[in-house]
Amino acid sequence: MDGTGHRIAALTAREAGLVGCRHCTRVSPIGTQTCPRCGGSLESRDRTSMQRVWAWWIVGLMAYIPANLYPMLLTRTVGQVTDATIVGGVIELAHHGAYGVAAIVFFASVIIPVGKFIAIAYLAVIVRRPHGHKPSQLLHLYEVVEWIGRWSMIDVFVVAILAALVQFNLLATINPGVAAVCFALSVVFTMLAAISFDSRRIWDQIRRTSDESPA
Amino acid sequence: MTPSDDLVCCPVCDTLHEIHGVEEGKRLRCVRCNTVIAVDRPEAIVRIVVLATTSLVLMFIVIFFPFLELRNGVFDSRASVFETAMTFNRGVMAPLAIAVTLFVIVLPVTRLVSFVWALGPLSFDRPPLPGAAFALRLAETLRPWAMAEIFMIGVAVALVKLGDLATLAMGPAFWSFAAIVFITALQDTQLSKYSIWTALDTASQR
Ligand SMILES: [Zn+2]
Ligand SMILES: [Zn+2]
């Protein structure tokens, strides 16, 4: 560690009979409801955290299924209507030879959402009981999930931009499909699931099983 | 244990640390999870305010000027962020309009205004404005929901998708957008919760 702060033998605020503010890092006596410094609400461990994680996870999944089944983009060219689903759009891009962009869209709309569902469920299940996983690895997983989730919005924005640009064209019109709305909702819900997760829980169950000797 | 100003908890893992000042230019990381807790950069506050103000000005260009222009001989079409959001303000697609307006316009602007409101007076050595604490908390909460940079990647993908259909050109807003993304990334590296809140505390006591 650089700097001059020193450690109180990995004692948590909770164990010291204190509650720490996650907004401004100030500590208060346990039982305090609002942080005296920043006015944020205080809770030593977010008790409803897990229920909220699972609730958002489930509605997120419920929105993700129709997002893949229904068309994302409706293109009308001289009396002909073609629609494309998320995966259909990726295939089309690949057909045009735009492999790089196809890969970006595929990653943002398929790999990230599916990976997120798995990762959040894995974290939520694992921190319930004492576990032998390295907390630093779990934290990395959580940070990646939290950071990457918003990037799934790419496809929603693409649909909105295309529709806005090609609206007034007489030769073709592009309209967003139902899936665009479902997908946007799914991204928002899974982001809320990730945010609801209380990262402090990663360490709570750890010390009984794995030793946490100073690095 | 009694709470004091020197006692700081890690917002990520709850470990307590005792901080007696940070050496200039040093970062203090959590012993357990390695999260940066404090950074001593006295100029960080001023820098955040300057960057946020610049982004706000650029944001105005981004919203009302076209970011993409489409030409195919027969017609011209250009889209600004504002138009993109307003295209489907009716019917089933209204949620999409709300999403674009919120994530690309409202939330990023709110976040920038909050920063300037909370930290602006501090950079002139003045006491903070009322509601500064709330504004700072708001800016932190909005962080994941401000998606200007993601919209920009969307513009690039749209460009490729329409490539065969017409000639496309980047509008002035696109470059402002690019600047904002860069500035935001720079601004976020200046942030350390402990240091900013301590600065706000010190200013309130003046
Ligand atoms: Zn606080
Ligand atoms: Zn920590």
Coordinates of C-alpha atoms in Angstrom, one line a residue, chain A residues 38 43 46 50 72 87 91 120 152 170 184 197 204:
Chain A
C38 CA -24.0 13.4 2.6
E43 CA -27.6 0.2 5.9
D46 CA -28.7 -4.3 2.5
M50 CA -31.0 -10.5 -2.7
M72 CA -36.0 -5.6 -34.0
V87 CA -29.5 -12.4 -34.6
I91 CA -26.2 -12.3 -40.0
I120 CA -25.4 -12.5 -11.6
S152 CA -25.8 -3.8 -24.5
L170 CA -39.8 7.6 -50.1
A184 CA -34.1 -2.0 -23.9
F197 CA -26.2 -6.7 -5.4
D204 CA -19.1 -11.8 4.8

